[in-house]
Short mmCIF file of C-alpha atoms in Angstrom, two decimals:
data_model
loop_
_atom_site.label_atom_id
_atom_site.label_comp_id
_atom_site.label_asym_id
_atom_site.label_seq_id
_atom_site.Cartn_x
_atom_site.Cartn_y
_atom_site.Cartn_z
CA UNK A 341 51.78 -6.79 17.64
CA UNK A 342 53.48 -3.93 16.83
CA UNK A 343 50.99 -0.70 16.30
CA UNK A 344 49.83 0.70 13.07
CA UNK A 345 51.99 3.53 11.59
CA UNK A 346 50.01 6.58 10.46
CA UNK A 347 50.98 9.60 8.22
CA UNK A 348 50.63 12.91 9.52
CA UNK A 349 48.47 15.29 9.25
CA UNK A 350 48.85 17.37 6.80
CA UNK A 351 48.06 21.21 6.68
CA UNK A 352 46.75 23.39 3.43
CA UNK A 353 46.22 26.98 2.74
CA UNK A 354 43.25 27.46 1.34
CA UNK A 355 44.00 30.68 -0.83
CA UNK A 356 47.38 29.30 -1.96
CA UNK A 357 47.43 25.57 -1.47
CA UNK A 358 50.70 26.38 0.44
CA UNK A 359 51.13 22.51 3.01
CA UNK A 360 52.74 22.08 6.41
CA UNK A 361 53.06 19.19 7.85
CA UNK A 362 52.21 21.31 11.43
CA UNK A 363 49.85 23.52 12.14
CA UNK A 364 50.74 27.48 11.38
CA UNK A 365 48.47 30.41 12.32
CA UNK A 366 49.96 32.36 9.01
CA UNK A 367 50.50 30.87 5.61
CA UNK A 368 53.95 30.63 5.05
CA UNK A 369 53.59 31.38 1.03
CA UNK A 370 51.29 34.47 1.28
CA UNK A 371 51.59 35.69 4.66
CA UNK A 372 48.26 34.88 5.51
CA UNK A 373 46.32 34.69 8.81
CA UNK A 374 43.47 31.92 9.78
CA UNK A 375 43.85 30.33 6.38
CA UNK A 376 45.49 27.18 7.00
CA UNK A 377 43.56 24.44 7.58
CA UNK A 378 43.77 20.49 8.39
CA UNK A 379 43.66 18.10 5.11
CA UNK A 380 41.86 15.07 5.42
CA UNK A 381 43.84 11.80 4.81
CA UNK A 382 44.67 10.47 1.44
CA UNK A 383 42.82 7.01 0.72
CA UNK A 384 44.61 6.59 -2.33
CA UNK A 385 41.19 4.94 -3.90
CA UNK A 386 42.25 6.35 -7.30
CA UNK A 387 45.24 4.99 -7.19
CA UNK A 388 43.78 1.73 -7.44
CA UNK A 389 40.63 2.18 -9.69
CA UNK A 390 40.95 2.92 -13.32
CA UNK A 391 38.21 5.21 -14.91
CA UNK A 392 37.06 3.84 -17.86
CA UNK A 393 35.03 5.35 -20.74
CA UNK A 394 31.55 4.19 -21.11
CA UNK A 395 30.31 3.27 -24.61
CA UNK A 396 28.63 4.99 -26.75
CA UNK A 397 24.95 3.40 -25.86
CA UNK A 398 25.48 4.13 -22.20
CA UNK A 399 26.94 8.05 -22.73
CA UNK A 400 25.71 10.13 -20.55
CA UNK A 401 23.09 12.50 -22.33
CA UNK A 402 20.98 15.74 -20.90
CA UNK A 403 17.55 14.59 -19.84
CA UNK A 404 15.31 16.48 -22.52
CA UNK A 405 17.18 13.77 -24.99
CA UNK A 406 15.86 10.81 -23.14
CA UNK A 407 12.39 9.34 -24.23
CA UNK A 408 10.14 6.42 -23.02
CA UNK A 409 9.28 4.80 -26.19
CA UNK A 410 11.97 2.58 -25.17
CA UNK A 411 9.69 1.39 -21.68
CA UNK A 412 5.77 1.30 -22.86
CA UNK A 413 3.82 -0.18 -20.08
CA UNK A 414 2.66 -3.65 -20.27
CA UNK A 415 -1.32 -4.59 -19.15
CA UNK A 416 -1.05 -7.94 -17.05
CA UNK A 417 -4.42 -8.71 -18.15
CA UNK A 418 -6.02 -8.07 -14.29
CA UNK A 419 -7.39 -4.44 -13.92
CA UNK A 420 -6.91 -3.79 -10.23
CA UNK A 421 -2.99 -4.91 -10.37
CA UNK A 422 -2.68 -2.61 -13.11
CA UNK A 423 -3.79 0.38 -11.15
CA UNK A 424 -1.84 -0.18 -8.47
CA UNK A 425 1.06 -0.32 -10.56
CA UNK A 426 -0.08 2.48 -12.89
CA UNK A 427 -1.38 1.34 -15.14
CA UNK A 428 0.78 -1.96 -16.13
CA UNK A 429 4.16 -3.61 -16.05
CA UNK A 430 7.11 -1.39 -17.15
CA UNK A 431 9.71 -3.82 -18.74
CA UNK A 432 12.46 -4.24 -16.71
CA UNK A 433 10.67 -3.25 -13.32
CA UNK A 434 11.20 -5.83 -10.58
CA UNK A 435 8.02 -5.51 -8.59
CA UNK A 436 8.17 -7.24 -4.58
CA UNK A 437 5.04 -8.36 -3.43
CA UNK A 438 3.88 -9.11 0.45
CA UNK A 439 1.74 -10.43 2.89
CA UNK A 440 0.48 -12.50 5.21
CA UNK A 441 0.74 -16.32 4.95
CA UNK A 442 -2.19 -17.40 3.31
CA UNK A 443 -3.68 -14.26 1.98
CA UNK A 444 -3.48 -14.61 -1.16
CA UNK A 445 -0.24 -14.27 -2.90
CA UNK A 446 0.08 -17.41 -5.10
CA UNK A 447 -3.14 -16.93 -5.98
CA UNK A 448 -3.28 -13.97 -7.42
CA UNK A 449 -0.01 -13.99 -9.06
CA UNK A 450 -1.05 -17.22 -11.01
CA UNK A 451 -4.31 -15.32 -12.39
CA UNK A 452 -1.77 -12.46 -13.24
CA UNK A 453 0.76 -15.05 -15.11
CA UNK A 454 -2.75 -16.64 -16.36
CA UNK A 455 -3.88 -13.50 -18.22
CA UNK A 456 -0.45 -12.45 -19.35
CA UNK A 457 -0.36 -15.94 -21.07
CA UNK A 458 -3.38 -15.87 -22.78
CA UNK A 459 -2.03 -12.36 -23.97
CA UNK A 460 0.31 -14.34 -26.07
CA UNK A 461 3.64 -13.25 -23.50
CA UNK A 462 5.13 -16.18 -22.45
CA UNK A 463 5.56 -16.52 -18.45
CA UNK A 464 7.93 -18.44 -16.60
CA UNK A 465 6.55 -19.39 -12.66
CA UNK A 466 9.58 -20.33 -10.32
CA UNK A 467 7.76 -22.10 -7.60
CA UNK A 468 10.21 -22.83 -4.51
CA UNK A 469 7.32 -23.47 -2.45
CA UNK A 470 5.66 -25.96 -4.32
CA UNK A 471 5.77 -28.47 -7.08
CA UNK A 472 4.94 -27.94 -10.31
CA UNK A 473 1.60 -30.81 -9.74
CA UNK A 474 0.50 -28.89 -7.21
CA UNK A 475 0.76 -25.68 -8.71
CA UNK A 476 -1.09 -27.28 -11.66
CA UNK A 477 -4.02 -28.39 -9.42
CA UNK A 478 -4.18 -24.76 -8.07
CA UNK A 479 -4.27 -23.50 -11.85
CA UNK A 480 -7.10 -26.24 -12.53
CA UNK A 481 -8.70 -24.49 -10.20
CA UNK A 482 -8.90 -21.47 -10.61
CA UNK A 483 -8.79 -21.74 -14.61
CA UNK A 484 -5.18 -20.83 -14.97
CA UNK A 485 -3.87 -23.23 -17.62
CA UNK A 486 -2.25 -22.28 -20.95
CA UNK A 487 0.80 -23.25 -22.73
CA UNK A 488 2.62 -20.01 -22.83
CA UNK A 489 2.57 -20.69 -18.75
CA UNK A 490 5.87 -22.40 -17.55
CA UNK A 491 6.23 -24.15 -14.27
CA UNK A 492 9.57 -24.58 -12.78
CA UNK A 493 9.98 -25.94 -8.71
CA UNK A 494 13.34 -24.99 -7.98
CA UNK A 495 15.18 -23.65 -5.01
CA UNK A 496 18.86 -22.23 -6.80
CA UNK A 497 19.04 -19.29 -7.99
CA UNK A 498 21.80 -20.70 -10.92
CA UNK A 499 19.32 -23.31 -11.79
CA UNK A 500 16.28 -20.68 -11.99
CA UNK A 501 18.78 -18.30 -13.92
CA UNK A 502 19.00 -21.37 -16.58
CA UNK A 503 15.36 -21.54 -16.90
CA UNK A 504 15.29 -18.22 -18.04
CA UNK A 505 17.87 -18.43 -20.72
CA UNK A 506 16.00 -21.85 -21.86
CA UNK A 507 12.60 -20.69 -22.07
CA UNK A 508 13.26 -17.00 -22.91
CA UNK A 509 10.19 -15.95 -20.89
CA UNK A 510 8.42 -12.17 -20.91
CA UNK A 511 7.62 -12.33 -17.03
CA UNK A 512 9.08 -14.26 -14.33
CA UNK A 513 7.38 -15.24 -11.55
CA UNK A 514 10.10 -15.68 -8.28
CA UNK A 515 7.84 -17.65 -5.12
CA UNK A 516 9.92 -16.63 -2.90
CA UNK A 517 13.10 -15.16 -2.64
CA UNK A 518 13.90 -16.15 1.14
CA UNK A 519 13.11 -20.06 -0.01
CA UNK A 520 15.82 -19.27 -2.90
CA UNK A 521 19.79 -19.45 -2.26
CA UNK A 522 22.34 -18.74 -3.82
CA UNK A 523 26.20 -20.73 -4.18
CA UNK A 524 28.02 -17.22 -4.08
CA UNK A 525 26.89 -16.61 -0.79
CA UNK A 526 27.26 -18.62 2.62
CA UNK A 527 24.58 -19.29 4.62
CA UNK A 528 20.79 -21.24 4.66
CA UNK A 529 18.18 -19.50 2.44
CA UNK A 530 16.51 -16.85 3.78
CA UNK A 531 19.72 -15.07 5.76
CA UNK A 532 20.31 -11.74 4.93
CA UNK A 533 23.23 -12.38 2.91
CA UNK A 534 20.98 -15.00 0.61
CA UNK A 535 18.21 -12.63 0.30
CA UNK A 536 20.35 -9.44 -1.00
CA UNK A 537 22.28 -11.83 -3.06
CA UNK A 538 19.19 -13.44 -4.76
CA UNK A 539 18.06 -9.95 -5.26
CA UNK A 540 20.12 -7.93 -6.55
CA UNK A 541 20.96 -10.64 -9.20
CA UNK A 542 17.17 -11.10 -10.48
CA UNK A 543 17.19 -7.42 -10.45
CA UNK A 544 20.38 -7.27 -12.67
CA UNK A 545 18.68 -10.08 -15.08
CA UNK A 546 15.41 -7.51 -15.17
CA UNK A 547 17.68 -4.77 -15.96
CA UNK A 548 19.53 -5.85 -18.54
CA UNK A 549 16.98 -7.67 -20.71
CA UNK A 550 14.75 -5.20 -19.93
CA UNK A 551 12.59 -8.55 -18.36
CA UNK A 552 9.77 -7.39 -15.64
CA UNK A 553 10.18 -10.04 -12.68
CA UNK A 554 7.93 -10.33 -9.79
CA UNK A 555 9.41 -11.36 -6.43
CA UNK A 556 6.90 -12.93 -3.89
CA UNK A 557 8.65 -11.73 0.09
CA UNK A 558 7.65 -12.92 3.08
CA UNK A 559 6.44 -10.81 6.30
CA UNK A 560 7.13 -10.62 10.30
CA UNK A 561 5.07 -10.73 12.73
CA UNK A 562 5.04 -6.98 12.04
CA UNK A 563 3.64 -7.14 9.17
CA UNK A 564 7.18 -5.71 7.87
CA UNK A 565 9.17 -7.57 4.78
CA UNK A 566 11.51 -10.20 5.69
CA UNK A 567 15.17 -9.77 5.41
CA UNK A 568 17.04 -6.98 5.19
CA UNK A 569 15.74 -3.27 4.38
CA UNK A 570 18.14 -3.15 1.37
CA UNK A 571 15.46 -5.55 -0.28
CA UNK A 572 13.24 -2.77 -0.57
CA UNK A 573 15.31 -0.04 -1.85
CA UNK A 574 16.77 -2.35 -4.61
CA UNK A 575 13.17 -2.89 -6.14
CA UNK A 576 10.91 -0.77 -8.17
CA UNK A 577 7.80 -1.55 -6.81
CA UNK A 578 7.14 -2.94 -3.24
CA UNK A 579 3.17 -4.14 -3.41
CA UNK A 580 1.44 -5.32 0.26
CA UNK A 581 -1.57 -7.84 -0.21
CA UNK A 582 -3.43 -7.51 2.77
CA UNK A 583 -6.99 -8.67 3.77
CA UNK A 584 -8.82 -10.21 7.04
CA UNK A 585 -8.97 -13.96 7.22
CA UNK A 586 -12.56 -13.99 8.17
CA UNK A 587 -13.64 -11.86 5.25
CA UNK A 588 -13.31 -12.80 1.89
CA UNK A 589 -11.83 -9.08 0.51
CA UNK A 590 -8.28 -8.41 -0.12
CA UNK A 591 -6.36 -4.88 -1.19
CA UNK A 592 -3.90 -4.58 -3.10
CA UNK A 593 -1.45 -1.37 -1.90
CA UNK A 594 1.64 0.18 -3.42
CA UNK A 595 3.94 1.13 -0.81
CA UNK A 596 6.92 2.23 -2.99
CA UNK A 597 6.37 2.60 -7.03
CA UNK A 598 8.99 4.29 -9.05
CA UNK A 599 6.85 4.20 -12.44
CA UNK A 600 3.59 5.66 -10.67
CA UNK A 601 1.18 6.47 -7.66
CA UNK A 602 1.53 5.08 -4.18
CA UNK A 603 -2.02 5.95 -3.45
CA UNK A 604 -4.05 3.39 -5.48
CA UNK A 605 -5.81 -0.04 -4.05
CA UNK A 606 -6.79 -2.98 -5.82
CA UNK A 607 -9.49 -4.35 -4.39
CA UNK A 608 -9.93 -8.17 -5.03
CA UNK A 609 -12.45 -11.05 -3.65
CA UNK A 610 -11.67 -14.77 -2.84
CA UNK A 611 -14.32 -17.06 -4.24
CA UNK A 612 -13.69 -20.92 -4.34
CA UNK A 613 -12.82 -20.45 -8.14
CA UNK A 614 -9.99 -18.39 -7.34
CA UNK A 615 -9.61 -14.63 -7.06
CA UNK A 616 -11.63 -12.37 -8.87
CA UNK A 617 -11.50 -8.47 -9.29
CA UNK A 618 -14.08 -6.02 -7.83
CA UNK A 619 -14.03 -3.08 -9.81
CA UNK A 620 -17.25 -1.29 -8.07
CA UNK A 621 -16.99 -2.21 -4.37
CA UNK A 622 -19.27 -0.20 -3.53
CA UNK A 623 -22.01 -3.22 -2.86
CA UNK A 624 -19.76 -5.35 -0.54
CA UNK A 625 -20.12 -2.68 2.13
CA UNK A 626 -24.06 -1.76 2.05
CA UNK A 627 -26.58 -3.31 3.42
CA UNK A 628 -29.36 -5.09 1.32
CA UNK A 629 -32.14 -4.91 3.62
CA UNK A 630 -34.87 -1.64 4.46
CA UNK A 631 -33.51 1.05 5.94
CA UNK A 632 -33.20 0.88 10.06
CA UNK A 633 -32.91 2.87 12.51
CA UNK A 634 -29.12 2.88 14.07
CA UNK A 635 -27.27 3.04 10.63
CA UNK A 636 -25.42 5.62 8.55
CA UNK A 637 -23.15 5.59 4.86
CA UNK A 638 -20.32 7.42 4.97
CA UNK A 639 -17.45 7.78 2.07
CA UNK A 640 -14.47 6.25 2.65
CA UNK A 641 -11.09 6.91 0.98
CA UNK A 642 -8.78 4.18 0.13
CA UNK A 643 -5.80 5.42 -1.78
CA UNK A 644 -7.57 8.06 -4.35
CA UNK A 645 -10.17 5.58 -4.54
CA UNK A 646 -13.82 6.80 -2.83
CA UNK A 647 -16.39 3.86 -1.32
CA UNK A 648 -19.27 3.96 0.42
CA UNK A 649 -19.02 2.46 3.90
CA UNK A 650 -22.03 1.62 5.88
CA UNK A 651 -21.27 2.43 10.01
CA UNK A 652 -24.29 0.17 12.30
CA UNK A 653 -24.85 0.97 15.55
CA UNK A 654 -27.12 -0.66 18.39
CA UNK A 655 -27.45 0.62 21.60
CA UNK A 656 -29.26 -1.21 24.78
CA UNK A 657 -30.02 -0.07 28.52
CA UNK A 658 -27.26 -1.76 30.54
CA UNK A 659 -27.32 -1.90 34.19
CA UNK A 660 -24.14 -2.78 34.81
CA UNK A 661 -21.89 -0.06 36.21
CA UNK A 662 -19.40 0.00 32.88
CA UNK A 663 -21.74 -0.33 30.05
CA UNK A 664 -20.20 -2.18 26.68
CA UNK A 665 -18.69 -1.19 23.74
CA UNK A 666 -18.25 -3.25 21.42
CA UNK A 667 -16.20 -1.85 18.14
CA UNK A 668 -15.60 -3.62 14.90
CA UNK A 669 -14.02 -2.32 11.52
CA UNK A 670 -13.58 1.15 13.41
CA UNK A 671 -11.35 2.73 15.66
CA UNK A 672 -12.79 2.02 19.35
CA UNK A 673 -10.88 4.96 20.88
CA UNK A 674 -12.85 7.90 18.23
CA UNK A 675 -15.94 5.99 19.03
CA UNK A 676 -15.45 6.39 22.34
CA UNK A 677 -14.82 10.16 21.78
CA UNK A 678 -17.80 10.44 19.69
CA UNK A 679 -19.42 9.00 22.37
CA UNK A 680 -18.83 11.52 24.96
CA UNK A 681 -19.45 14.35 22.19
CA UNK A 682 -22.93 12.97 21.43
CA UNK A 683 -23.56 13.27 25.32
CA UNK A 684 -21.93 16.63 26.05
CA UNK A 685 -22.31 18.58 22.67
CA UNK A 686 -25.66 17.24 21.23
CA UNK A 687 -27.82 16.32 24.54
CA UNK A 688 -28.13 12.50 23.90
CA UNK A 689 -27.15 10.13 26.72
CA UNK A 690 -24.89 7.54 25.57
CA UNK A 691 -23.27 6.92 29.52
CA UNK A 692 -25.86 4.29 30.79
CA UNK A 693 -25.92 2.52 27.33
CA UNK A 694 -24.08 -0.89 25.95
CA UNK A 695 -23.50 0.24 22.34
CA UNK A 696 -22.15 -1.83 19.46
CA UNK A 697 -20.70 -0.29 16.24
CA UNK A 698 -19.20 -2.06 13.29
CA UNK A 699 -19.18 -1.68 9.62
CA UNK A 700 -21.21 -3.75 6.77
CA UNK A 701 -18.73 -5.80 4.77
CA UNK A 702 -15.67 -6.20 7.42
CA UNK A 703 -13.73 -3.25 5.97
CA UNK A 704 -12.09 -1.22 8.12
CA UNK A 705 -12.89 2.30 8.56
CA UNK A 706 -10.18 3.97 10.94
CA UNK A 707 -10.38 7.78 9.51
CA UNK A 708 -11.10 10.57 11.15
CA UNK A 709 -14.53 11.00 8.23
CA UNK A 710 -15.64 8.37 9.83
CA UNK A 711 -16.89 10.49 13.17
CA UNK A 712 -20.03 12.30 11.72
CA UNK A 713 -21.09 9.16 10.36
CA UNK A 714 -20.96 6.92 13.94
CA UNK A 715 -22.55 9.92 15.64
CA UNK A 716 -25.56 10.19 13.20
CA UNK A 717 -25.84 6.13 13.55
CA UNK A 718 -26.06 6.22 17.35
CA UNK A 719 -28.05 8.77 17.50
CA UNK A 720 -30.58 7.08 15.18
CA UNK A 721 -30.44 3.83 17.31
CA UNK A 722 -31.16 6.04 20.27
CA UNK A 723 -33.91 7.90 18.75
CA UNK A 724 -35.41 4.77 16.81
CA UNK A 725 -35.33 6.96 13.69
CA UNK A 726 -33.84 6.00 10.08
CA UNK A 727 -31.54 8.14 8.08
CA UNK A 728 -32.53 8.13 3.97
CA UNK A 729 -31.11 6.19 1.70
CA UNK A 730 -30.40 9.15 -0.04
CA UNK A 731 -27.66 10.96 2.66
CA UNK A 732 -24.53 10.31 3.50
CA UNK A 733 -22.31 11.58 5.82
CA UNK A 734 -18.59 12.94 5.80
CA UNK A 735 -16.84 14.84 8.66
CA UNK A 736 -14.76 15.29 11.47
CA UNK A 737 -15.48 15.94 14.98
CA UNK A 738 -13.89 18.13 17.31
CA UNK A 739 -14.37 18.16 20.80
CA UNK A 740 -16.13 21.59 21.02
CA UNK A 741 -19.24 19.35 18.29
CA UNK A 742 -17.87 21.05 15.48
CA UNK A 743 -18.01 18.88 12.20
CA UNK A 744 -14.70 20.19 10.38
CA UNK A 745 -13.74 18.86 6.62
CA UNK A 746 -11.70 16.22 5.69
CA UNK A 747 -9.18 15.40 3.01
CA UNK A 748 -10.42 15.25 -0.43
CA UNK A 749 -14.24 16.34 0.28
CA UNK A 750 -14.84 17.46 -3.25
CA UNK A 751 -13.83 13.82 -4.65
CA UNK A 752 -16.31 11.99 -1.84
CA UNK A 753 -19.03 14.78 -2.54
CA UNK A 754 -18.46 13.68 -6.58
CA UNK A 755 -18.37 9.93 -5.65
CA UNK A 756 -21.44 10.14 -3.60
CA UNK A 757 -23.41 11.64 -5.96
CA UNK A 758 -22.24 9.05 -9.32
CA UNK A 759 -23.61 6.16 -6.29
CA UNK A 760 -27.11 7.90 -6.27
CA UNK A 761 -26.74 10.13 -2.95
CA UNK A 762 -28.76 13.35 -2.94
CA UNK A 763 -27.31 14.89 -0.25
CA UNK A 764 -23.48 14.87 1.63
CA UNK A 765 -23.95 16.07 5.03
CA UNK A 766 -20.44 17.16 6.34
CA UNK A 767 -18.76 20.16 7.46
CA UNK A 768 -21.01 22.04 5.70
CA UNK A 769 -23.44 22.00 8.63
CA UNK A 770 -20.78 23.69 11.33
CA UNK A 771 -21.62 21.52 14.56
CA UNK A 772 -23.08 18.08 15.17
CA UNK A 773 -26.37 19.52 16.84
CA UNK A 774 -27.02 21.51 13.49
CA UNK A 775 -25.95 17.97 11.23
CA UNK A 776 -28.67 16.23 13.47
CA UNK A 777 -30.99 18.56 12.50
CA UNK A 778 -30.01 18.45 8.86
CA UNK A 779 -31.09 14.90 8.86
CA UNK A 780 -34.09 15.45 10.69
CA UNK A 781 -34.91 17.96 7.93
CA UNK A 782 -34.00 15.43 5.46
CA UNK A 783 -36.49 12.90 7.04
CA UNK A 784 -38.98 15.10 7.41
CA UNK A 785 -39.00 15.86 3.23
CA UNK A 786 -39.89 12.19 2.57
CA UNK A 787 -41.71 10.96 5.22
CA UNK A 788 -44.19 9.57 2.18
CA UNK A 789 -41.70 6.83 2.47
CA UNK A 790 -42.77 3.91 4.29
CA UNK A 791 -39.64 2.34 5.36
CA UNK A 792 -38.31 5.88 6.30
CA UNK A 793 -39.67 7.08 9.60
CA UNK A 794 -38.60 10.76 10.69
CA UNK A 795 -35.47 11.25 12.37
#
C-alpha cells in the first residue's frame, strides 16, 4: 500500500503574513528576524460545511434580554423531591435518577407521577421493567391510581417516542434507559452506544417541547451510574436515591442540578403503603426513652439541611488483651481517635474497655462534628452520668483535646435551639477537659431532675 502523501509545512510571518514553504530565520517581505513561524495544517472543514443563518426565534441576543417567564418551575406534588430539585420541575429539564436495586426508585417515581396526576398534568410511565398489571398492583398499593396516569411496557425507544406523540403527556417517566434500545444503533440494550443514543434523543424530545422527562439509570457495584460518563453531562439533573436496606429511611441527593442547589436532601420513609415524606426528621434519630447515661445529641448536616443525631455509647471491662470496638452509623477510625484523646487529653481510661458506639435511627454520621459528641457519650457511660436533654454537642477534635468549629455552626446553633436545646456545647469551650466540665456544670443546674443524675 502505497504511503499517504502529505502537504508541506507551511511557514507565516506573523507581522506580514509573508509564507515559505521552508523555514527562514528573516521574513523575506519585511526583512524581519525571529518572526516566521510554522502554520498548522489546513483541514479544509469549511470547505465542506455551509454556515447557515439561524432564524429569527433562535437569534442570538445579549443576556440582560433573556427572561424566565418562558421556564416557571413545576411542583411534582411531593415536597422533598421538590427541594432537591429546587424547588420543582423546570419544563424541559431531563432529570437522571439512581440507585441501588431495590431502594426505592419505582416507588417513588410512581408517587411523583401520582401527585402530578392528580394535579391535573397528564403523565406518561414507560415501564421497560415491568408490565403495565404489575405496575398497576404497585399503584394499588401504594394509592397511585388516576386517569391522567398512563402506563406503557415497552422496550424501543421508536415505540416509546410514539407514545408520546399519542398521548401528548406533561411528564414522562423513562424505567430505564439501559433496558431501552434503540434501531439506529447496533448493539444489546444497555451498551454504551444504546445508552448515549437513547439519551440524547429523550433529551432532544425534552428540549424541544419544552417536556420535563425523568430517566431512571442503573448503578455499579460502585455505586457509580451505568454506562458511559457522557450520560451524565447530557442531563440536567443527576439525583442518587440512596438508603440502608435494613433501615427503612432513604435520601434523596442532587449530585449535578443546573436549575438549583446540589446541597439539599430529601429525606423519605418506606412504609408498607408505599413511600412517604419526612419533612421533620428530627424524631427518627432520638431516642424515646429517659435519659441514660452513655448517650449524647449532636447536629448533623445533610446538604444545608440540620438534624439532630443521637451518638450511644456502652463501654464494659474486657479482659481480653484487644478490647472491642464495635462502630455503627459512625466512622470507626475517629472513634478510635477519640478514643485515645479521651485517655491522653481528658484522664479517662478507655484502653482496658470493650466499647460500642452507634447512632439512634441507622443514619450515618461520618463528620468530623461528630467527635465532641462520641467523646461526651463515652465519657458518660464511663462515669455512669447522663447528659440533659437540653445540650447538645457540636465540635471537632484535635489531637492536642482542642474542640475546634465546624462548618456552618451558626445554622446547627439556630437548628438546635427551634428543636428545644438550651445549650450547644462546641468549640466554644476550647478543649475537651473544659467541654466535660461544661456538662458537668450543666448537670449540676438541674439536678432537681430525677431522671438526670450529675455528670
Amino acid at each position: 500500500m502505497a504511503a499517504r502523501k502529505t502537504a508541506p509545512p507551511a511557514y507565516v510571518c506573523t507581522e506580514c503574513g509573508w509564507t515559505t514553504a521552508k523555514w527562514v530565520g528573516r521574513c523575506g517581505e519585511c526583512q524581519q528576524w525571529g518572526t516566521v513561524q510554522e502554520q498548522g495544517a489546513q483541514t479544509g472543514i469549511l470547505n465542506r460545511v455551509t454556515a447557515l443563518a439561524p432564524s429569527a426565534d433562535r437569534a442570538a441576543r445579549p443576556i440582560t434580554q433573556i427572561t424566565t417567564t418562558d421556564a416557571p418551575r413545576r411542583t411534582s406534588g411531593v415536597g422533598e423531591f421538590d427541594r432537591v430539585l429546587g424547588g420543582g420541575i423546570v419544563p424541559g429539564a431531563a432529570i437522571l435518577l439512581s440507585g441501588e436495586p431495590g431502594v426505592g426508585k419505582s416507588t417513588l417515581l410512581l408517587e411523583v407521577a401520582a401527585q402530578a396526576a392528580r394535579a391535573d398534568r397528564r403523565v406518561l410511565y414507560a415501564s421497560a421493567e415491568e408490565s403495565p398489571a404489575q405496575v398497576r398492583l404497585r399503584a394499588e398499593r401504594t394509592g397511585a391510581l388516576h386517569d391522567e396516569l398512563y402506563l406503557a411496557s415497552e422496550t424501543d425507544l421508536a415505540t416509546i417516542l410514539g407514545h408520546i406523540d399519542e398521548v401528548r403527556p406533561q411528564l414522562v417517566i423513562v424505567d430505564s434507559v439501559q433496558t431501552v434500545s434503540s434501531s439506529l444503533s447496533d448493539g444489546a440494550a444497555g451498551q454504551p452506544s444504546q445508552v448515549r443514543e437513547v439519551a440524547a434523543t429523550l433529551i432532544r424530545v425534552a428540549k424541544e417541547r419544552s417536556l420535563p422527562i425523568i430517566i431512571v439509570g442503573h448503578v455499579t457495584k460502585d455505586g457509580q451510574v451505568a454506562g458511559p460518563r457522557v450520560l451524565e453531562h447530557l442531563v440536567d439533573v443527576v439525583c442518587h436515591f440512596e438508603g440502608d436496606r435494613q433501615t427503612s429511611l432513604r435520601f434523596l441527593r442532587a449530585l449535578k442540578n443546573r436549575f438549583g442547589p446540589t446541597d439539599e436532601v430529601g429525606c423519605f420513609e418506606m412504609t408498607g403503603d408505599g413511600i412517604s415524606e419526612v419533612p421533620d426528621p428530627s424524631g427518627l434519630f432520638l431516642s424515646q426513652g429517659a435519659t441514660e447515661p452513655g448517650t449524647c445529641v449532636a447536629i448533623a448536616l445533610e446538604g444545608r439541611r440540620a438534624m439532630p443525631v443521637e451518638v450511644q455509647a456502652l463501654t464494659v471491662s474486657s479482659s481480653a488483651p484487644n478490647p472491642r470496638r464495635v462502630v455503627h452509623g459512625l466512622d470507626a477510625s475517629r472513634v478510635a481517635m477519640v478514643l485515645a484523646i479521651l485517655e491522653r487529653r481528658a484522664g479517662i481510661p478507655t484502653s482496658s474497655l470493650d466499647v460500642y458506639v452507634s447512632t439512634v435511627g441507622g443514619v450515618r454520621f461520618t463528620e468530623p462534628a461528630a467527635d465532641l459528641a462520641i467523646a461526651i457519650a463515652v465519657a458518660g457511660s464511663i462515669q455512669h452520668s447522663s447528659v440533659p436533654r437540653t445540650v447538645a454537642a457540636v465540635g471537632e477534635l484535635s489531637l492536642a483535646g482542642e474542640v475546634r468549629p465546624v462548618t456552618q455552626a451558626a445554622q446547627r446553633r439556630s437548628e438546635a435551639a427551634r428543636l428545644g436545646y438550651e445549650q450547644v456545647i462546641d468549640d466554644r469551650s476550647k478543649t475537651l477537659r473544659a467541654a466535660l466540665g461544661d456538662i458537668r456544670a450543666r448537670s449540676a443546674a438541674r439536678r432537681d431532675e430525677r431522671d438526670i443524675p450529675p455528670f
